[in-house]
mmCIF file with all atom_site columns, C-alpha atoms in Angstrom:
data_model
loop_
_atom_site.group_PDB
_atom_site.id
_atom_site.type_symbol
_atom_site.label_atom_id
_atom_site.label_alt_id
_atom_site.label_comp_id
_atom_site.label_asym_id
_atom_site.label_entity_id
_atom_site.label_seq_id
_atom_site.pdbx_PDB_ins_code
_atom_site.Cartn_x
_atom_site.Cartn_y
_atom_site.Cartn_z
_atom_site.occupancy
_atom_site.B_iso_or_equiv
_atom_site.pdbx_formal_charge
_atom_site.auth_seq_id
_atom_site.auth_comp_id
_atom_site.auth_asym_id
_atom_site.auth_atom_id
_atom_site.pdbx_PDB_model_num
ATOM 1   C CA . MET A 1 1   ? -17.072 13.828  3.772   1.00 38.00 ? 1   MET A CA 1
ATOM 2   C CA . THR A 1 2   ? -13.681 12.202  3.216   1.00 40.00 ? 2   THR A CA 1
ATOM 3   C CA . ARG A 1 3   ? -13.015 10.336  0.043   1.00 43.00 ? 3   ARG A CA 1
ATOM 4   C CA . ARG A 1 4   ? -12.546 6.629   0.312   1.00 43.00 ? 4   ARG A CA 1
ATOM 5   C CA . PRO A 1 5   ? -10.304 4.622   -2.018  1.00 45.00 ? 5   PRO A CA 1
ATOM 6   C CA . PRO A 1 6   ? -12.288 2.148   -4.116  1.00 42.00 ? 6   PRO A CA 1
ATOM 7   C CA . ARG A 1 7   ? -12.283 -1.422  -2.831  1.00 44.00 ? 7   ARG A CA 1
ATOM 8   C CA . PRO A 1 8   ? -11.490 -3.733  -5.755  1.00 44.00 ? 8   PRO A CA 1
ATOM 9   C CA . ARG A 1 9   ? -12.623 -6.868  -3.910  1.00 43.00 ? 9   ARG A CA 1
ATOM 10  C CA . GLU A 1 10  ? -16.198 -5.540  -3.942  1.00 46.00 ? 10  GLU A CA 1
ATOM 11  C CA . ARG A 1 11  ? -16.017 -5.789  -7.721  1.00 55.00 ? 11  ARG A CA 1
ATOM 12  C CA . GLY A 1 12  ? -15.306 -9.497  -7.595  1.00 76.00 ? 12  GLY A CA 1
ATOM 13  C CA . ILE A 1 13  ? -11.505 -9.400  -7.449  1.00 86.00 ? 13  ILE A CA 1
ATOM 14  C CA . PRO A 1 14  ? -10.041 -11.843 -4.880  1.00 89.00 ? 14  PRO A CA 1
ATOM 15  C CA . GLU A 1 15  ? -8.041  -10.404 -1.997  1.00 88.00 ? 15  GLU A CA 1
ATOM 16  C CA . ALA A 1 16  ? -4.949  -12.393 -3.040  1.00 90.00 ? 16  ALA A CA 1
ATOM 17  C CA . THR A 1 17  ? -5.124  -10.798 -6.489  1.00 92.00 ? 17  THR A CA 1
ATOM 18  C CA . VAL A 1 18  ? -5.543  -7.321  -5.003  1.00 90.00 ? 18  VAL A CA 1
ATOM 19  C CA . ALA A 1 19  ? -2.406  -7.920  -2.905  1.00 89.00 ? 19  ALA A CA 1
ATOM 20  C CA . ARG A 1 20  ? -0.421  -8.790  -6.038  1.00 93.00 ? 20  ARG A CA 1
ATOM 21  C CA . LEU A 1 21  ? -1.608  -5.899  -8.214  1.00 93.00 ? 21  LEU A CA 1
ATOM 22  C CA . PRO A 1 22  ? 0.860   -3.384  -6.676  1.00 91.00 ? 22  PRO A CA 1
ATOM 23  C CA . VAL A 1 23  ? 3.682   -5.868  -7.357  1.00 93.00 ? 23  VAL A CA 1
ATOM 24  C CA . TYR A 1 24  ? 2.655   -6.100  -11.016 1.00 94.00 ? 24  TYR A CA 1
ATOM 25  C CA . LEU A 1 25  ? 2.365   -2.322  -11.197 1.00 93.00 ? 25  LEU A CA 1
ATOM 26  C CA . ARG A 1 26  ? 5.861   -1.821  -9.837  1.00 91.00 ? 26  ARG A CA 1
ATOM 27  C CA . ALA A 1 27  ? 7.279   -4.276  -12.363 1.00 94.00 ? 27  ALA A CA 1
ATOM 28  C CA . LEU A 1 28  ? 5.375   -2.635  -15.220 1.00 95.00 ? 28  LEU A CA 1
ATOM 29  C CA . GLN A 1 29  ? 6.525   0.844   -14.238 1.00 91.00 ? 29  GLN A CA 1
ATOM 30  C CA . ALA A 1 30  ? 10.132  -0.373  -14.276 1.00 92.00 ? 30  ALA A CA 1
ATOM 31  C CA . LEU A 1 31  ? 9.561   -1.720  -17.792 1.00 94.00 ? 31  LEU A CA 1
ATOM 32  C CA . GLN A 1 32  ? 7.925   1.538   -18.808 1.00 92.00 ? 32  GLN A CA 1
ATOM 33  C CA . ASP A 1 33  ? 10.917  3.517   -17.519 1.00 92.00 ? 33  ASP A CA 1
ATOM 34  C CA . ARG A 1 34  ? 13.127  1.415   -19.801 1.00 93.00 ? 34  ARG A CA 1
ATOM 35  C CA . GLY A 1 35  ? 10.941  2.184   -22.806 1.00 94.00 ? 35  GLY A CA 1
ATOM 36  C CA . THR A 1 36  ? 9.436   -1.306  -23.085 1.00 94.00 ? 36  THR A CA 1
ATOM 37  C CA . LEU A 1 37  ? 6.172   -1.205  -25.052 1.00 94.00 ? 37  LEU A CA 1
ATOM 38  C CA . THR A 1 38  ? 4.909   -4.778  -24.673 1.00 94.00 ? 38  THR A CA 1
ATOM 39  C CA . VAL A 1 39  ? 5.671   -7.635  -22.306 1.00 94.00 ? 39  VAL A CA 1
ATOM 40  C CA . SER A 1 40  ? 4.831   -11.326 -22.329 1.00 93.00 ? 40  SER A CA 1
ATOM 41  C CA . SER A 1 41  ? 3.037   -12.897 -19.384 1.00 92.00 ? 41  SER A CA 1
ATOM 42  C CA . GLU A 1 42  ? 6.092   -15.100 -18.796 1.00 93.00 ? 42  GLU A CA 1
ATOM 43  C CA . HIS A 1 43  ? 8.468   -12.145 -18.582 1.00 94.00 ? 43  HIS A CA 1
ATOM 44  C CA . LEU A 1 44  ? 6.173   -10.048 -16.393 1.00 95.00 ? 44  LEU A CA 1
ATOM 45  C CA . ALA A 1 45  ? 5.511   -13.033 -14.124 1.00 93.00 ? 45  ALA A CA 1
ATOM 46  C CA . SER A 1 46  ? 9.238   -13.624 -13.758 1.00 93.00 ? 46  SER A CA 1
ATOM 47  C CA . ILE A 1 47  ? 9.853   -10.005 -12.747 1.00 92.00 ? 47  ILE A CA 1
ATOM 48  C CA . ALA A 1 48  ? 6.938   -10.069 -10.304 1.00 93.00 ? 48  ALA A CA 1
ATOM 49  C CA . GLY A 1 49  ? 7.964   -13.392 -8.764  1.00 91.00 ? 49  GLY A CA 1
ATOM 50  C CA . VAL A 1 50  ? 4.832   -15.398 -9.605  1.00 93.00 ? 50  VAL A CA 1
ATOM 51  C CA . ASN A 1 51  ? 4.059   -18.069 -12.180 1.00 92.00 ? 51  ASN A CA 1
ATOM 52  C CA . SER A 1 52  ? 2.616   -16.964 -15.507 1.00 91.00 ? 52  SER A CA 1
ATOM 53  C CA . ALA A 1 53  ? -0.672  -18.851 -15.079 1.00 92.00 ? 53  ALA A CA 1
ATOM 54  C CA . LYS A 1 54  ? -1.370  -17.014 -11.821 1.00 93.00 ? 54  LYS A CA 1
ATOM 55  C CA . LEU A 1 55  ? -0.502  -13.680 -13.420 1.00 94.00 ? 55  LEU A CA 1
ATOM 56  C CA . ARG A 1 56  ? -2.798  -14.276 -16.409 1.00 92.00 ? 56  ARG A CA 1
ATOM 57  C CA . LYS A 1 57  ? -5.637  -15.242 -14.085 1.00 93.00 ? 57  LYS A CA 1
ATOM 58  C CA . ASP A 1 58  ? -5.061  -12.154 -11.929 1.00 93.00 ? 58  ASP A CA 1
ATOM 59  C CA . LEU A 1 59  ? -5.094  -9.836  -14.928 1.00 93.00 ? 59  LEU A CA 1
ATOM 60  C CA . SER A 1 60  ? -8.201  -11.495 -16.347 1.00 91.00 ? 60  SER A CA 1
ATOM 61  C CA . HIS A 1 61  ? -10.090 -10.092 -13.337 1.00 90.00 ? 61  HIS A CA 1
ATOM 62  C CA . LEU A 1 62  ? -9.307  -6.661  -14.787 1.00 89.00 ? 62  LEU A CA 1
ATOM 63  C CA . GLY A 1 63  ? -10.596 -7.704  -18.192 1.00 86.00 ? 63  GLY A CA 1
ATOM 64  C CA . SER A 1 64  ? -7.072  -7.739  -19.600 1.00 78.00 ? 64  SER A CA 1
ATOM 65  C CA . TYR A 1 65  ? -6.110  -10.861 -21.544 1.00 77.00 ? 65  TYR A CA 1
ATOM 66  C CA . GLY A 1 66  ? -3.179  -9.712  -23.663 1.00 78.00 ? 66  GLY A CA 1
ATOM 67  C CA . THR A 1 67  ? -2.649  -10.568 -27.302 1.00 82.00 ? 67  THR A CA 1
ATOM 68  C CA . ARG A 1 68  ? -1.372  -13.961 -28.396 1.00 80.00 ? 68  ARG A CA 1
ATOM 69  C CA . GLY A 1 69  ? 2.151   -13.667 -29.735 1.00 77.00 ? 69  GLY A CA 1
ATOM 70  C CA . VAL A 1 70  ? 2.458   -10.063 -28.560 1.00 84.00 ? 70  VAL A CA 1
ATOM 71  C CA . GLY A 1 71  ? 1.664   -10.029 -24.845 1.00 90.00 ? 71  GLY A CA 1
ATOM 72  C CA . TYR A 1 72  ? 0.413   -7.066  -22.850 1.00 93.00 ? 72  TYR A CA 1
ATOM 73  C CA . GLU A 1 73  ? 0.724   -3.409  -23.763 1.00 93.00 ? 73  GLU A CA 1
ATOM 74  C CA . VAL A 1 74  ? 2.754   -2.001  -20.865 1.00 94.00 ? 74  VAL A CA 1
ATOM 75  C CA . GLU A 1 75  ? 1.334   1.530   -20.848 1.00 93.00 ? 75  GLU A CA 1
ATOM 76  C CA . TYR A 1 76  ? -2.283  0.368   -20.967 1.00 92.00 ? 76  TYR A CA 1
ATOM 77  C CA . LEU A 1 77  ? -1.753  -2.266  -18.279 1.00 94.00 ? 77  LEU A CA 1
ATOM 78  C CA . VAL A 1 78  ? -0.170  0.366   -16.016 1.00 92.00 ? 78  VAL A CA 1
ATOM 79  C CA . TYR A 1 79  ? -3.289  2.467   -16.517 1.00 91.00 ? 79  TYR A CA 1
ATOM 80  C CA . GLN A 1 80  ? -5.644  -0.463  -15.871 1.00 91.00 ? 80  GLN A CA 1
ATOM 81  C CA . ILE A 1 81  ? -3.985  -1.500  -12.625 1.00 92.00 ? 81  ILE A CA 1
ATOM 82  C CA . SER A 1 82  ? -3.566  2.101   -11.447 1.00 89.00 ? 82  SER A CA 1
ATOM 83  C CA . ARG A 1 83  ? -7.240  2.759   -12.068 1.00 88.00 ? 83  ARG A CA 1
ATOM 84  C CA . GLU A 1 84  ? -8.279  -0.426  -10.251 1.00 89.00 ? 84  GLU A CA 1
ATOM 85  C CA . LEU A 1 85  ? -6.161  0.505   -7.248  1.00 86.00 ? 85  LEU A CA 1
ATOM 86  C CA . GLY A 1 86  ? -7.520  4.050   -7.214  1.00 82.00 ? 86  GLY A CA 1
ATOM 87  C CA . LEU A 1 87  ? -4.154  5.578   -8.077  1.00 82.00 ? 87  LEU A CA 1
ATOM 88  C CA . THR A 1 88  ? -5.455  7.766   -10.886 1.00 74.00 ? 88  THR A CA 1
ATOM 89  C CA . GLN A 1 89  ? -6.739  10.109  -8.158  1.00 78.00 ? 89  GLN A CA 1
ATOM 90  C CA . ASP A 1 90  ? -4.938  12.186  -5.549  1.00 82.00 ? 90  ASP A CA 1
ATOM 91  C CA . TRP A 1 91  ? -5.318  10.645  -2.075  1.00 90.00 ? 91  TRP A CA 1
ATOM 92  C CA . SER A 1 92  ? -4.640  12.863  0.908   1.00 94.00 ? 92  SER A CA 1
ATOM 93  C CA . VAL A 1 93  ? -2.652  11.153  3.699   1.00 96.00 ? 93  VAL A CA 1
ATOM 94  C CA . ALA A 1 94  ? -2.064  12.132  7.325   1.00 97.00 ? 94  ALA A CA 1
ATOM 95  C CA . ILE A 1 95  ? 0.769   10.575  9.328   1.00 98.00 ? 95  ILE A CA 1
ATOM 96  C CA . VAL A 1 96  ? 0.524   10.402  13.121  1.00 98.00 ? 96  VAL A CA 1
ATOM 97  C CA . GLY A 1 97  ? 3.772   9.734   14.981  1.00 97.00 ? 97  GLY A CA 1
ATOM 98  C CA . ILE A 1 98  ? 6.741   11.681  13.654  1.00 97.00 ? 98  ILE A CA 1
ATOM 99  C CA . GLY A 1 99  ? 9.553   9.659   15.146  1.00 96.00 ? 99  GLY A CA 1
ATOM 100 C CA . ASN A 1 100 ? 12.234  8.028   13.012  1.00 95.00 ? 100 ASN A CA 1
ATOM 101 C CA . LEU A 1 101 ? 9.731   5.956   11.039  1.00 95.00 ? 101 LEU A CA 1
ATOM 102 C CA . GLY A 1 102 ? 7.224   8.771   10.629  1.00 96.00 ? 102 GLY A CA 1
ATOM 103 C CA . ARG A 1 103 ? 9.932   11.109  9.348   1.00 96.00 ? 103 ARG A CA 1
ATOM 104 C CA . ALA A 1 104 ? 11.171  8.491   6.920   1.00 95.00 ? 104 ALA A CA 1
ATOM 105 C CA . LEU A 1 105 ? 7.650   8.008   5.559   1.00 95.00 ? 105 LEU A CA 1
ATOM 106 C CA . ALA A 1 106 ? 7.101   11.752  5.270   1.00 95.00 ? 106 ALA A CA 1
ATOM 107 C CA . ASN A 1 107 ? 10.340  12.178  3.338   1.00 94.00 ? 107 ASN A CA 1
ATOM 108 C CA . TYR A 1 108 ? 9.748   9.264   0.964   1.00 91.00 ? 108 TYR A CA 1
ATOM 109 C CA . GLY A 1 109 ? 9.410   10.757  -2.508  1.00 83.00 ? 109 GLY A CA 1
ATOM 110 C CA . GLY A 1 110 ? 7.720   7.756   -4.067  1.00 81.00 ? 110 GLY A CA 1
ATOM 111 C CA . PHE A 1 111 ? 4.270   8.491   -2.641  1.00 84.00 ? 111 PHE A CA 1
ATOM 112 C CA . GLY A 1 112 ? 3.666   11.513  -4.824  1.00 75.00 ? 112 GLY A CA 1
ATOM 113 C CA . THR A 1 113 ? 4.294   9.636   -8.055  1.00 70.00 ? 113 THR A CA 1
ATOM 114 C CA . ARG A 1 114 ? 1.808   6.932   -7.034  1.00 76.00 ? 114 ARG A CA 1
ATOM 115 C CA . GLY A 1 115 ? -1.207  9.084   -6.255  1.00 80.00 ? 115 GLY A CA 1
ATOM 116 C CA . PHE A 1 116 ? -0.618  9.750   -2.549  1.00 89.00 ? 116 PHE A CA 1
ATOM 117 C CA . ARG A 1 117 ? -0.080  13.230  -1.130  1.00 91.00 ? 117 ARG A CA 1
ATOM 118 C CA . ILE A 1 118 ? 1.249   13.599  2.413   1.00 95.00 ? 118 ILE A CA 1
ATOM 119 C CA . ALA A 1 119 ? -1.023  16.405  3.586   1.00 95.00 ? 119 ALA A CA 1
ATOM 120 C CA . ALA A 1 120 ? -0.407  16.509  7.327   1.00 97.00 ? 120 ALA A CA 1
ATOM 121 C CA . LEU A 1 121 ? 1.957   15.332  10.056  1.00 98.00 ? 121 LEU A CA 1
ATOM 122 C CA . LEU A 1 122 ? 0.834   15.063  13.679  1.00 98.00 ? 122 LEU A CA 1
ATOM 123 C CA . ASP A 1 123 ? 2.458   14.166  16.974  1.00 98.00 ? 123 ASP A CA 1
ATOM 124 C CA . ALA A 1 124 ? 1.851   14.535  20.722  1.00 96.00 ? 124 ALA A CA 1
ATOM 125 C CA . ASP A 1 125 ? 5.449   15.286  21.727  1.00 96.00 ? 125 ASP A CA 1
ATOM 126 C CA . PRO A 1 126 ? 5.919   19.026  22.417  1.00 96.00 ? 126 PRO A CA 1
ATOM 127 C CA . SER A 1 127 ? 9.540   18.749  21.279  1.00 96.00 ? 127 SER A CA 1
ATOM 128 C CA . VAL A 1 128 ? 8.368   17.524  17.858  1.00 97.00 ? 128 VAL A CA 1
ATOM 129 C CA . VAL A 1 129 ? 5.266   19.668  17.347  1.00 97.00 ? 129 VAL A CA 1
ATOM 130 C CA . GLY A 1 130 ? 6.114   22.813  15.379  1.00 97.00 ? 130 GLY A CA 1
ATOM 131 C CA . ARG A 1 131 ? 9.119   21.314  13.631  1.00 97.00 ? 131 ARG A CA 1
ATOM 132 C CA . THR A 1 132 ? 9.242   21.218  9.858   1.00 97.00 ? 132 THR A CA 1
ATOM 133 C CA . VAL A 1 133 ? 9.534   17.774  8.284   1.00 97.00 ? 133 VAL A CA 1
ATOM 134 C CA . ALA A 1 134 ? 9.386   17.250  4.525   1.00 95.00 ? 134 ALA A CA 1
ATOM 135 C CA . SER A 1 135 ? 8.266   20.886  4.108   1.00 95.00 ? 135 SER A CA 1
ATOM 136 C CA . LEU A 1 136 ? 5.307   20.353  6.468   1.00 96.00 ? 136 LEU A CA 1
ATOM 137 C CA . ASP A 1 137 ? 4.889   21.739  9.980   1.00 97.00 ? 137 ASP A CA 1
ATOM 138 C CA . VAL A 1 138 ? 4.189   19.019  12.509  1.00 98.00 ? 138 VAL A CA 1
ATOM 139 C CA . ARG A 1 139 ? 0.847   19.751  14.184  1.00 98.00 ? 139 ARG A CA 1
ATOM 140 C CA . HIS A 1 140 ? -0.358  18.617  17.579  1.00 98.00 ? 140 HIS A CA 1
ATOM 141 C CA . ILE A 1 141 ? -2.485  15.481  17.688  1.00 97.00 ? 141 ILE A CA 1
ATOM 142 C CA . ASP A 1 142 ? -5.266  17.554  19.265  1.00 97.00 ? 142 ASP A CA 1
ATOM 143 C CA . ASN A 1 143 ? -5.832  18.991  15.773  1.00 96.00 ? 143 ASN A CA 1
ATOM 144 C CA . LEU A 1 144 ? -6.435  15.594  14.138  1.00 97.00 ? 144 LEU A CA 1
ATOM 145 C CA . GLU A 1 145 ? -10.160 16.025  13.508  1.00 97.00 ? 145 GLU A CA 1
ATOM 146 C CA . ASP A 1 146 ? -9.717  19.538  12.094  1.00 97.00 ? 146 ASP A CA 1
ATOM 147 C CA . VAL A 1 147 ? -6.878  18.334  9.882   1.00 96.00 ? 147 VAL A CA 1
ATOM 148 C CA . VAL A 1 148 ? -8.924  15.435  8.505   1.00 97.00 ? 148 VAL A CA 1
ATOM 149 C CA . ARG A 1 149 ? -11.774 17.781  7.659   1.00 96.00 ? 149 ARG A CA 1
ATOM 150 C CA . SER A 1 150 ? -9.763  20.680  6.244   1.00 95.00 ? 150 SER A CA 1
ATOM 151 C CA . MET A 1 151 ? -7.287  18.543  4.290   1.00 94.00 ? 151 MET A CA 1
ATOM 152 C CA . GLY A 1 152 ? -9.824  16.003  3.051   1.00 94.00 ? 152 GLY A CA 1
ATOM 153 C CA . VAL A 1 153 ? -7.731  13.180  4.487   1.00 96.00 ? 153 VAL A CA 1
ATOM 154 C CA . SER A 1 154 ? -8.589  9.813   2.945   1.00 94.00 ? 154 SER A CA 1
ATOM 155 C CA . ILE A 1 155 ? -5.909  7.626   4.519   1.00 96.00 ? 155 ILE A CA 1
ATOM 156 C CA . GLY A 1 156 ? -4.482  7.707   8.025   1.00 97.00 ? 156 GLY A CA 1
ATOM 157 C CA . VAL A 1 157 ? -1.014  6.350   8.761   1.00 97.00 ? 157 VAL A CA 1
ATOM 158 C CA . ILE A 1 158 ? -0.178  5.332   12.329  1.00 98.00 ? 158 ILE A CA 1
ATOM 159 C CA . ALA A 1 159 ? 3.527   5.307   13.192  1.00 97.00 ? 159 ALA A CA 1
ATOM 160 C CA . THR A 1 160 ? 3.157   5.727   16.953  1.00 97.00 ? 160 THR A CA 1
ATOM 161 C CA . PRO A 1 161 ? 4.224   3.457   19.822  1.00 95.00 ? 161 PRO A CA 1
ATOM 162 C CA . ALA A 1 162 ? 1.870   0.527   20.350  1.00 94.00 ? 162 ALA A CA 1
ATOM 163 C CA . ALA A 1 163 ? 0.258   2.047   23.441  1.00 96.00 ? 163 ALA A CA 1
ATOM 164 C CA . SER A 1 164 ? -0.995  5.058   21.497  1.00 96.00 ? 164 SER A CA 1
ATOM 165 C CA . ALA A 1 165 ? -2.101  3.351   18.288  1.00 97.00 ? 165 ALA A CA 1
ATOM 166 C CA . GLN A 1 166 ? -5.636  2.305   19.261  1.00 97.00 ? 166 GLN A CA 1
ATOM 167 C CA . GLY A 1 167 ? -6.526  5.784   20.457  1.00 97.00 ? 167 GLY A CA 1
ATOM 168 C CA . VAL A 1 168 ? -5.271  7.315   17.230  1.00 98.00 ? 168 VAL A CA 1
ATOM 169 C CA . ALA A 1 169 ? -7.146  4.757   15.154  1.00 97.00 ? 169 ALA A CA 1
ATOM 170 C CA . SER A 1 170 ? -10.380 5.467   17.016  1.00 97.00 ? 170 SER A CA 1
ATOM 171 C CA . ARG A 1 171 ? -9.980  9.191   16.436  1.00 97.00 ? 171 ARG A CA 1
ATOM 172 C CA . PHE A 1 172 ? -9.324  8.648   12.744  1.00 97.00 ? 172 PHE A CA 1
ATOM 173 C CA . VAL A 1 173 ? -12.491 6.558   12.500  1.00 97.00 ? 173 VAL A CA 1
ATOM 174 C CA . GLU A 1 174 ? -14.562 9.091   14.407  1.00 97.00 ? 174 GLU A CA 1
ATOM 175 C CA . ALA A 1 175 ? -13.278 11.788  12.055  1.00 97.00 ? 175 ALA A CA 1
ATOM 176 C CA . GLY A 1 176 ? -14.487 9.786   9.051   1.00 96.00 ? 176 GLY A CA 1
ATOM 177 C CA . VAL A 1 177 ? -11.268 8.118   7.882   1.00 97.00 ? 177 VAL A CA 1
ATOM 178 C CA . THR A 1 178 ? -12.013 4.546   6.803   1.00 94.00 ? 178 THR A CA 1
ATOM 179 C CA . SER A 1 179 ? -8.593  3.521   5.444   1.00 95.00 ? 179 SER A CA 1
ATOM 180 C CA . ILE A 1 180 ? -5.727  3.104   7.926   1.00 97.00 ? 180 ILE A CA 1
ATOM 181 C CA . LEU A 1 181 ? -2.150  1.936   7.477   1.00 96.00 ? 181 LEU A CA 1
ATOM 182 C CA . ASN A 1 182 ? -0.793  0.749   10.815  1.00 97.00 ? 182 ASN A CA 1
ATOM 183 C CA . PHE A 1 183 ? 2.934   0.443   11.537  1.00 95.00 ? 183 PHE A CA 1
ATOM 184 C CA . ALA A 1 184 ? 2.473   0.066   15.296  1.00 94.00 ? 184 ALA A CA 1
ATOM 185 C CA . PRO A 1 185 ? 3.059   -3.483  16.627  1.00 91.00 ? 185 PRO A CA 1
ATOM 186 C CA . VAL A 1 186 ? -0.513  -3.962  17.816  1.00 93.00 ? 186 VAL A CA 1
ATOM 187 C CA . VAL A 1 187 ? -3.796  -5.238  16.414  1.00 94.00 ? 187 VAL A CA 1
ATOM 188 C CA . LEU A 1 188 ? -6.330  -2.428  16.063  1.00 96.00 ? 188 LEU A CA 1
ATOM 189 C CA . ASN A 1 189 ? -10.017 -2.796  16.834  1.00 95.00 ? 189 ASN A CA 1
ATOM 190 C CA . VAL A 1 190 ? -12.084 -0.876  14.286  1.00 96.00 ? 190 VAL A CA 1
ATOM 191 C CA . PRO A 1 191 ? -15.721 -1.025  13.173  1.00 95.00 ? 191 PRO A CA 1
ATOM 192 C CA . ASP A 1 192 ? -16.913 -2.913  10.114  1.00 93.00 ? 192 ASP A CA 1
ATOM 193 C CA . GLY A 1 193 ? -16.354 -0.869  6.993   1.00 93.00 ? 193 GLY A CA 1
ATOM 194 C CA . VAL A 1 194 ? -12.940 0.382   8.093   1.00 95.00 ? 194 VAL A CA 1
ATOM 195 C CA . ASP A 1 195 ? -9.945  -1.064  6.239   1.00 93.00 ? 195 ASP A CA 1
ATOM 196 C CA . VAL A 1 196 ? -6.723  -1.563  8.194   1.00 95.00 ? 196 VAL A CA 1
ATOM 197 C CA . ARG A 1 197 ? -3.476  -2.718  6.642   1.00 92.00 ? 197 ARG A CA 1
ATOM 198 C CA . LYS A 1 198 ? -0.826  -3.727  9.176   1.00 93.00 ? 198 LYS A CA 1
ATOM 199 C CA . VAL A 1 199 ? 2.878   -3.458  8.440   1.00 91.00 ? 199 VAL A CA 1
ATOM 200 C CA . ASP A 1 200 ? 4.946   -5.186  11.118  1.00 87.00 ? 200 ASP A CA 1
ATOM 201 C CA . LEU A 1 201 ? 8.626   -5.018  10.215  1.00 85.00 ? 201 LEU A CA 1
ATOM 202 C CA . SER A 1 202 ? 9.628   -7.376  13.021  1.00 85.00 ? 202 SER A CA 1
ATOM 203 C CA . ILE A 1 203 ? 7.312   -10.071 11.658  1.00 86.00 ? 203 ILE A CA 1
ATOM 204 C CA . GLU A 1 204 ? 8.755   -9.676  8.170   1.00 86.00 ? 204 GLU A CA 1
ATOM 205 C CA . LEU A 1 205 ? 12.268  -10.044 9.613   1.00 89.00 ? 205 LEU A CA 1
ATOM 206 C CA . GLN A 1 206 ? 11.208  -13.164 11.504  1.00 90.00 ? 206 GLN A CA 1
ATOM 207 C CA . ILE A 1 207 ? 9.812   -14.688 8.297   1.00 89.00 ? 207 ILE A CA 1
ATOM 208 C CA . LEU A 1 208 ? 13.091  -13.946 6.529   1.00 91.00 ? 208 LEU A CA 1
ATOM 209 C CA . ALA A 1 209 ? 14.996  -15.472 9.452   1.00 93.00 ? 209 ALA A CA 1
ATOM 210 C CA . PHE A 1 210 ? 12.840  -18.604 9.192   1.00 90.00 ? 210 PHE A CA 1
ATOM 211 C CA . HIS A 1 211 ? 13.689  -19.086 5.520   1.00 88.00 ? 211 HIS A CA 1
ATOM 212 C CA . ALA A 1 212 ? 17.352  -18.267 6.098   1.00 92.00 ? 212 ALA A CA 1
ATOM 213 C CA . GLN A 1 213 ? 17.437  -20.920 8.826   1.00 90.00 ? 213 GLN A CA 1
ATOM 214 C CA . ARG A 1 214 ? 15.770  -23.469 6.516   1.00 89.00 ? 214 ARG A CA 1
ATOM 215 C CA . ARG A 1 215 ? 18.383  -22.806 3.859   1.00 88.00 ? 215 ARG A CA 1
ATOM 216 C CA . ALA A 1 216 ? 21.139  -23.149 6.454   1.00 89.00 ? 216 ALA A CA 1
ATOM 217 C CA . ASP A 1 217 ? 19.610  -26.479 7.503   1.00 85.00 ? 217 ASP A CA 1
ATOM 218 C CA . GLY A 1 218 ? 19.347  -27.638 3.900   1.00 78.00 ? 218 GLY A CA 1
ATOM 219 C CA . GLY A 1 219 ? 15.624  -26.870 3.440   1.00 59.00 ? 219 GLY A CA 1
ATOM 220 C CA . SER A 1 220 ? 13.988  -25.490 0.330   1.00 53.00 ? 220 SER A CA 1
ATOM 221 C CA . GLY A 1 221 ? 13.458  -21.930 1.615   1.00 49.00 ? 221 GLY A CA 1
ATOM 222 C CA . ARG A 1 222 ? 10.738  -20.826 -0.793  1.00 52.00 ? 222 ARG A CA 1
ATOM 223 C CA . GLY A 1 223 ? 10.046  -17.101 -0.952  1.00 52.00 ? 223 GLY A CA 1
ATOM 224 C CA . VAL A 1 224 ? 7.260   -15.239 0.801   1.00 49.00 ? 224 VAL A CA 1
ATOM 225 C CA . ASP A 1 225 ? 6.266   -11.760 -0.265  1.00 52.00 ? 225 ASP A CA 1
ATOM 226 C CA . PRO A 1 226 ? 5.326   -8.930  2.182   1.00 45.00 ? 226 PRO A CA 1
ATOM 227 C CA . ALA A 1 227 ? 1.615   -9.799  1.813   1.00 45.00 ? 227 ALA A CA 1
ATOM 228 C CA . GLY A 1 228 ? 2.308   -13.270 3.172   1.00 45.00 ? 228 GLY A CA 1
ATOM 229 C CA . LEU A 1 229 ? 1.813   -14.949 -0.203  1.00 45.00 ? 229 LEU A CA 1
ATOM 230 C CA . GLU A 1 230 ? 4.064   -17.806 -1.180  1.00 46.00 ? 230 GLU A CA 1
ATOM 231 C CA . LEU A 1 231 ? 6.025   -17.005 -4.318  1.00 42.00 ? 231 LEU A CA 1
ATOM 232 C CA . THR A 1 232 ? 6.100   -19.936 -6.718  1.00 38.00 ? 232 THR A CA 1
#
């Protein structure tokens, strides 16, 4: 059995709030690194790019209301959000597609400090299989099911060309992986109960281009975060 990250929305937390929790966590960790012990909702909201009322409502879903005149205890709030997101555990991750993007993801050092361990790298290209990337040997995609089982993979990352992504996703699902992060520019078809998060860099660039054009034309150009949420 593979472990599955907890799904906060099943505990009554709205999807929009779940999407903002990592943003709050990143801001809080930056404050923590600077030795900040407490933070007001106004200051934290400003760093996170939301209004303070929205932030307070989001955090109330975690049972955290802060203290009047003092604010939120940074260390405890980091723990609360990390626990809600499942980051107090070690999640095993397999990346399929070790091209430029896959290598960049494998070499990113920030995963380890956030509860994610890159356990396996897989590819179908004979010229890539057997190479060492980020201290891991790239294995052939034919080994995917064995890797998921032996490494206890909880999350599958797809960084393949679009044409290969659906096949990889289906194999992940068949192997028992129910959480997939998809970087391929294609919509995946998966059964109910499987969570897919899609990261399309071209779409994000197009959104930025839209707002840049609005500013150039004299429009307001309000911000949009990577989750597609308007920043107010």
